[in-house]
Short mmCIF file of C-alpha atoms in Angstrom, two decimals:
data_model
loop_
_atom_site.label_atom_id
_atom_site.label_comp_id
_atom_site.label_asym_id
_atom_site.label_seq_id
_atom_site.Cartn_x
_atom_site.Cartn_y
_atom_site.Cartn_z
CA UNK A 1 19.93 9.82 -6.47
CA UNK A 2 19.16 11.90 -9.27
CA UNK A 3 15.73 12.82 -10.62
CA UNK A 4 15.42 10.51 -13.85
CA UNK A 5 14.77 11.77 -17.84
CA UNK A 6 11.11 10.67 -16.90
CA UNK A 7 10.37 13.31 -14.42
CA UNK A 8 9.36 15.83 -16.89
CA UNK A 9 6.74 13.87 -18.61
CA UNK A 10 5.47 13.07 -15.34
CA UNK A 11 6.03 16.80 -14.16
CA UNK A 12 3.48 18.08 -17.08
CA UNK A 13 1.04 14.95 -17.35
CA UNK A 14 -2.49 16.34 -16.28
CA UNK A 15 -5.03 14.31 -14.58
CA UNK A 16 -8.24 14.34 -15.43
CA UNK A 17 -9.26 13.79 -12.07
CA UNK A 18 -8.20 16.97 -11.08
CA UNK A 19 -11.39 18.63 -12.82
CA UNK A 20 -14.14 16.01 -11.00
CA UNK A 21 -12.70 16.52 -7.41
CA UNK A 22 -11.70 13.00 -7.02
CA UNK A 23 -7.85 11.55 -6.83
CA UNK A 24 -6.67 8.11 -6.36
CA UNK A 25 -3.66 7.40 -3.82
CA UNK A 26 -1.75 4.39 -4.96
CA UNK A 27 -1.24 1.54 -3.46
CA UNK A 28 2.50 0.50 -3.39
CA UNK A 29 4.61 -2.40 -2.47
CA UNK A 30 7.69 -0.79 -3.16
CA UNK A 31 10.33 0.67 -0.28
CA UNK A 32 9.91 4.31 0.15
CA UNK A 33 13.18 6.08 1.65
CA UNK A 34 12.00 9.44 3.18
CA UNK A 35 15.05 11.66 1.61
CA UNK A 36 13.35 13.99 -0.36
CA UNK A 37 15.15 12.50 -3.67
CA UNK A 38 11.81 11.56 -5.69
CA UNK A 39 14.27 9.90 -8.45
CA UNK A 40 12.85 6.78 -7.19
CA UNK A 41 9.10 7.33 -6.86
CA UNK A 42 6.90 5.47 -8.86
CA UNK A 43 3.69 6.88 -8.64
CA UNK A 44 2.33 9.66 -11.10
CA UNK A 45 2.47 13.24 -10.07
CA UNK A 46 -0.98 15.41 -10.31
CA UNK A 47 -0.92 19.23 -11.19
CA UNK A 48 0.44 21.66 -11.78
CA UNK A 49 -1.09 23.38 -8.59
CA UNK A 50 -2.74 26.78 -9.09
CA UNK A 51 -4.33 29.68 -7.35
CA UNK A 52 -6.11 28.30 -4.02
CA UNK A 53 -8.87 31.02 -4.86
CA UNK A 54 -9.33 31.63 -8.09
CA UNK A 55 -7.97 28.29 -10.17
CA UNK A 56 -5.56 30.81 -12.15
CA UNK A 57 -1.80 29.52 -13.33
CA UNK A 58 0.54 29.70 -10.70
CA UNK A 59 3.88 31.86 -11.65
CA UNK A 60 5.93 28.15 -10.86
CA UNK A 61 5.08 24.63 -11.28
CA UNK A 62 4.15 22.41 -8.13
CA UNK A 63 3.74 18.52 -8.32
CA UNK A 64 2.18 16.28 -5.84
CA UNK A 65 1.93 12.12 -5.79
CA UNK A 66 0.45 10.58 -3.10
CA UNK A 67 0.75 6.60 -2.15
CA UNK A 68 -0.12 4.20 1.04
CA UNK A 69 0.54 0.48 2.19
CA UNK A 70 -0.70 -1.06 4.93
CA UNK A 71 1.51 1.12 7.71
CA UNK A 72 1.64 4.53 5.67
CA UNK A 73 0.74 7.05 3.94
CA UNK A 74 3.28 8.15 1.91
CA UNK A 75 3.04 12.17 -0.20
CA UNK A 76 5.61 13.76 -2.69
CA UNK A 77 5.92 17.22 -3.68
CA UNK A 78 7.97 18.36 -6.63
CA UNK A 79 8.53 22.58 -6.50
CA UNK A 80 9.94 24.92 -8.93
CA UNK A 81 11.69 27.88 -7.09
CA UNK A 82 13.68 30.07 -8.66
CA UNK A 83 13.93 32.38 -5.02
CA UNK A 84 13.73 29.77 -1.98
CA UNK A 85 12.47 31.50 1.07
CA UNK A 86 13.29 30.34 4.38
CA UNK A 87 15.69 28.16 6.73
CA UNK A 88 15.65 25.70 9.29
CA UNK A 89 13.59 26.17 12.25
CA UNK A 90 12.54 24.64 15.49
CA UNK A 91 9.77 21.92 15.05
CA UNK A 92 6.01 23.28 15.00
CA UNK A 93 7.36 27.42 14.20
CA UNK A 94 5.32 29.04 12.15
CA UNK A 95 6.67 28.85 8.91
CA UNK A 96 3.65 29.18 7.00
CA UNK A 97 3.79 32.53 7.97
CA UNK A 98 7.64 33.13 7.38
CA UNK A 99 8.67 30.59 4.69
CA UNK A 100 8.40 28.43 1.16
CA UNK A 101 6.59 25.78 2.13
CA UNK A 102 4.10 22.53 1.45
CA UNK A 103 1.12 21.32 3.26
CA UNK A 104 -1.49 18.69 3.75
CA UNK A 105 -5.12 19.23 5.16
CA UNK A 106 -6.72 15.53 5.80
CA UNK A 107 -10.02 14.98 7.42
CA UNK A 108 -10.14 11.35 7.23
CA UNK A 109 -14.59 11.27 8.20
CA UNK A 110 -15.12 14.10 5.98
CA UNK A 111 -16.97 15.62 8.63
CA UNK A 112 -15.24 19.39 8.08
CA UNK A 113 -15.04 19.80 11.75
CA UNK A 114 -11.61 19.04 12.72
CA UNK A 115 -8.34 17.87 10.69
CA UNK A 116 -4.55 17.70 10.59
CA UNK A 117 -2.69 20.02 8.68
CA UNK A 118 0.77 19.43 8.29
CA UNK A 119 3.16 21.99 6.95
CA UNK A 120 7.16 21.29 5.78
CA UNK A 121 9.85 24.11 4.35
CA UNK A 122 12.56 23.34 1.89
CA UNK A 123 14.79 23.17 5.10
CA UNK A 124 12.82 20.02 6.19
CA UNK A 125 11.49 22.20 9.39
CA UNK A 126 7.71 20.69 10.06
CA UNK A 127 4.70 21.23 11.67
CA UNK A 128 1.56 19.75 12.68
CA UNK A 129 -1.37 20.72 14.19
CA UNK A 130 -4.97 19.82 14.80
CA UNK A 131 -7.78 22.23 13.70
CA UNK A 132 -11.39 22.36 14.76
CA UNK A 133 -14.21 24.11 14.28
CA UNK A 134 -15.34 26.70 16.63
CA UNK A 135 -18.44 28.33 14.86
CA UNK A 136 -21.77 27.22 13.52
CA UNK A 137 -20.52 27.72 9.25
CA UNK A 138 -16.90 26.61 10.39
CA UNK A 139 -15.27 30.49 10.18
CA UNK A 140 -13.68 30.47 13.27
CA UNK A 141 -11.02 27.83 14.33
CA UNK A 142 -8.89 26.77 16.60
CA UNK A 143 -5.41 25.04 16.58
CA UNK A 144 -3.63 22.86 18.65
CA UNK A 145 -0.05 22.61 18.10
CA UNK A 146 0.01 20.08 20.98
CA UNK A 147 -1.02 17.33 18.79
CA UNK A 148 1.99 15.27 17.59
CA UNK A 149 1.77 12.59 14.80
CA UNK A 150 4.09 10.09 15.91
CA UNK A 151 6.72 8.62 13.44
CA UNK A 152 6.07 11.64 10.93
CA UNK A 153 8.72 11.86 8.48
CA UNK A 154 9.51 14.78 6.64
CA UNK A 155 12.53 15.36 4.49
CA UNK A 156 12.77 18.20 1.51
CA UNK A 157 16.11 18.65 -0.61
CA UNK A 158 16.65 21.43 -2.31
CA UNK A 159 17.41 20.95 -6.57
CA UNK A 160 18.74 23.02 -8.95
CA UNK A 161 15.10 23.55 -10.28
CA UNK A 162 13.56 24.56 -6.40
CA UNK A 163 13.21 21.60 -3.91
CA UNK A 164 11.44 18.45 -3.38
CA UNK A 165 9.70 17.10 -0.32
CA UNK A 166 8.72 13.67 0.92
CA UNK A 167 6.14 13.00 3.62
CA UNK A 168 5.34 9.71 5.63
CA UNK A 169 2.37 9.61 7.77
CA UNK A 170 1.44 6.47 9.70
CA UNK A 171 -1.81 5.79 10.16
CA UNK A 172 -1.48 4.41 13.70
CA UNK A 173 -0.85 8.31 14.32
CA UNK A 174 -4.17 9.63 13.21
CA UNK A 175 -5.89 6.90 15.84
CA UNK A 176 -5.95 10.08 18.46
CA UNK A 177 -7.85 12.33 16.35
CA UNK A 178 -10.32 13.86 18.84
CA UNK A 179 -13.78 13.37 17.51
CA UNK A 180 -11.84 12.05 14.49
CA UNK A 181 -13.75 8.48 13.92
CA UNK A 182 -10.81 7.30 12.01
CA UNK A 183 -10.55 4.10 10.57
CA UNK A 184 -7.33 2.64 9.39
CA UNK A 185 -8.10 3.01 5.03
CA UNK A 186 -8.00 0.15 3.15
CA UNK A 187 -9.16 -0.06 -0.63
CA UNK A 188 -12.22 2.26 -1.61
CA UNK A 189 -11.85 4.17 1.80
CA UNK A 190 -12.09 7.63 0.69
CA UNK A 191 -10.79 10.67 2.78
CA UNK A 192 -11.53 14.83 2.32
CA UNK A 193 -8.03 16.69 1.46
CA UNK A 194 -6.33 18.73 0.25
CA UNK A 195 -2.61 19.99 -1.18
CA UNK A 196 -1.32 23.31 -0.39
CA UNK A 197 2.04 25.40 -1.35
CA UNK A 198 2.66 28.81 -0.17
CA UNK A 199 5.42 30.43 -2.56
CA UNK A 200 6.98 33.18 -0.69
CA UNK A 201 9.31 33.86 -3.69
CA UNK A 202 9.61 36.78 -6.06
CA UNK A 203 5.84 37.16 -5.58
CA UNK A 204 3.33 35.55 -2.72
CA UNK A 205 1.13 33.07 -3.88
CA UNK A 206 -0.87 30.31 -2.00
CA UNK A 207 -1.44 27.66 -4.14
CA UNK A 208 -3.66 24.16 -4.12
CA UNK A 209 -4.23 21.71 -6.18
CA UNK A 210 -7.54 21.90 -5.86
CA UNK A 211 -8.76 25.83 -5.91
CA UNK A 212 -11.78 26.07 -3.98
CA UNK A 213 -14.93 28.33 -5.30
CA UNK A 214 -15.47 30.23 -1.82
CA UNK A 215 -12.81 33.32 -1.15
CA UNK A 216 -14.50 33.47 2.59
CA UNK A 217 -11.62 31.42 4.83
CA UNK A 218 -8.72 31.25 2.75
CA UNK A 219 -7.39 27.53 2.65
CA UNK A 220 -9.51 26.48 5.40
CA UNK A 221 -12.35 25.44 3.73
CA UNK A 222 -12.99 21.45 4.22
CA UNK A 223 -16.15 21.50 3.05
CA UNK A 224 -14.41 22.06 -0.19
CA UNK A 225 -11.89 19.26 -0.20
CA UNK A 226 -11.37 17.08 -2.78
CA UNK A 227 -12.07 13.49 -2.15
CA UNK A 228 -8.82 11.07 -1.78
CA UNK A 229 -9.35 7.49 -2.38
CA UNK A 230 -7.20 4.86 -1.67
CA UNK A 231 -7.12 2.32 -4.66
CA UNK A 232 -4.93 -0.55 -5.08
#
């Protein structure tokens, strides 16, 4: 499948959420096939992501729709990339450090003391990993790469404008959260996240969709996360 005429205007629509902090996931009762062709998707993109520090105009455009059901929850990413960095690895490598990428930071309590983060290349290589907080102001963390999220899906495709990726999380999979006190979302449950894309092309950038107003930890900040709430 091809991405449709109506991609662009999707591509460039703003939300006006993205100013308040707050963004609505979707629900859907359509089919989602996890094969990073968003031709199909039907739920508007947010964006264009920017600098994760300082909320300046990232050198390429990144696009990001998110959308649940009952079973999943279901996240799109639509990258320009003029310089693709990267390849396919084994599952859980580092390629945050190495290569193009997305990610997702959820803490489903909004506690900001432990959360998944889940990383994916343009190669479809993924990762994901449980963080928690190690220090009293949450500047020292630590990661477990022994956490799996079972029946994770993660597919990206690579376009002749950069690549797209699609994401499927079950929610059955976040159940095991340590300390987590997750509750399977239903409408008005509201989560703290966040989006993420490191560009490792013709110059580094880490980007978010929502830039954060500390420069102390980078992109782990949670108690900046945007809220996430699941409408239907």
């Amino acid at each position: 499948m091809k991405l449709r005429a109506v991609f662009p205007f999707l591509l460039f629509t703003f939300s006006a959420s993205i100013y308040s902090q707050t963004f609505s996931i979707q629900k859907t009762a359509e089919k989602i096939n996890i094969d990073g062709d968003l031709s199909d998707w039907k739920t508007p993109f947010l964006g264009p992501f920017v600098i994760h520090n300082s909320g300046e105009k990232a050198s390429q455009n990144t696009m990001v729709s998110l959308s649940w059901n009952d079973e999943n929850l279901y996240i799109a990413y639509h990258c320009n990339d003029s310089r693709i960095i990267g390849k396919s690895r084994n599952k859980d490598s580092e390629i945050y450090k190495t290569d193009d990428l997305v990610e997702i930071f959820i803490d489903p309590d909004g506690d900001g003391k432990n959360y998944v983060e889940i990383g994916v290349n343009a190669f479809s290589t993924n990762y994901d990993i449980l963080i928690k907080c190690i220090s009293p102001d949450c500047g020292g963390w630590k990661t477990s790469t022994q956490f799996n999220i079972s029946g994770l899906e993660a597919v990206s495709k690579i376009t002749s404008e950069g690549f797209c990726t699609e994401i499927k999380i079950p929610f059955s999979s976040l159940e095991n959260i340590e300390n987590g006190n997750f509750i399977k979302p239903k409408s008005g449950t509201k989560w703290r996240a966040n989006t993420f894309r490191i560009d490792y092309g013709n110059t580094t950038e880490y980007l978010a969709l929502q830039p954060y107003k500390s420069l102390k930890y980078g992109f782990h900040q949670p108690q900046e996360f945007p809220v996430f709430e699941f409408v239907e």
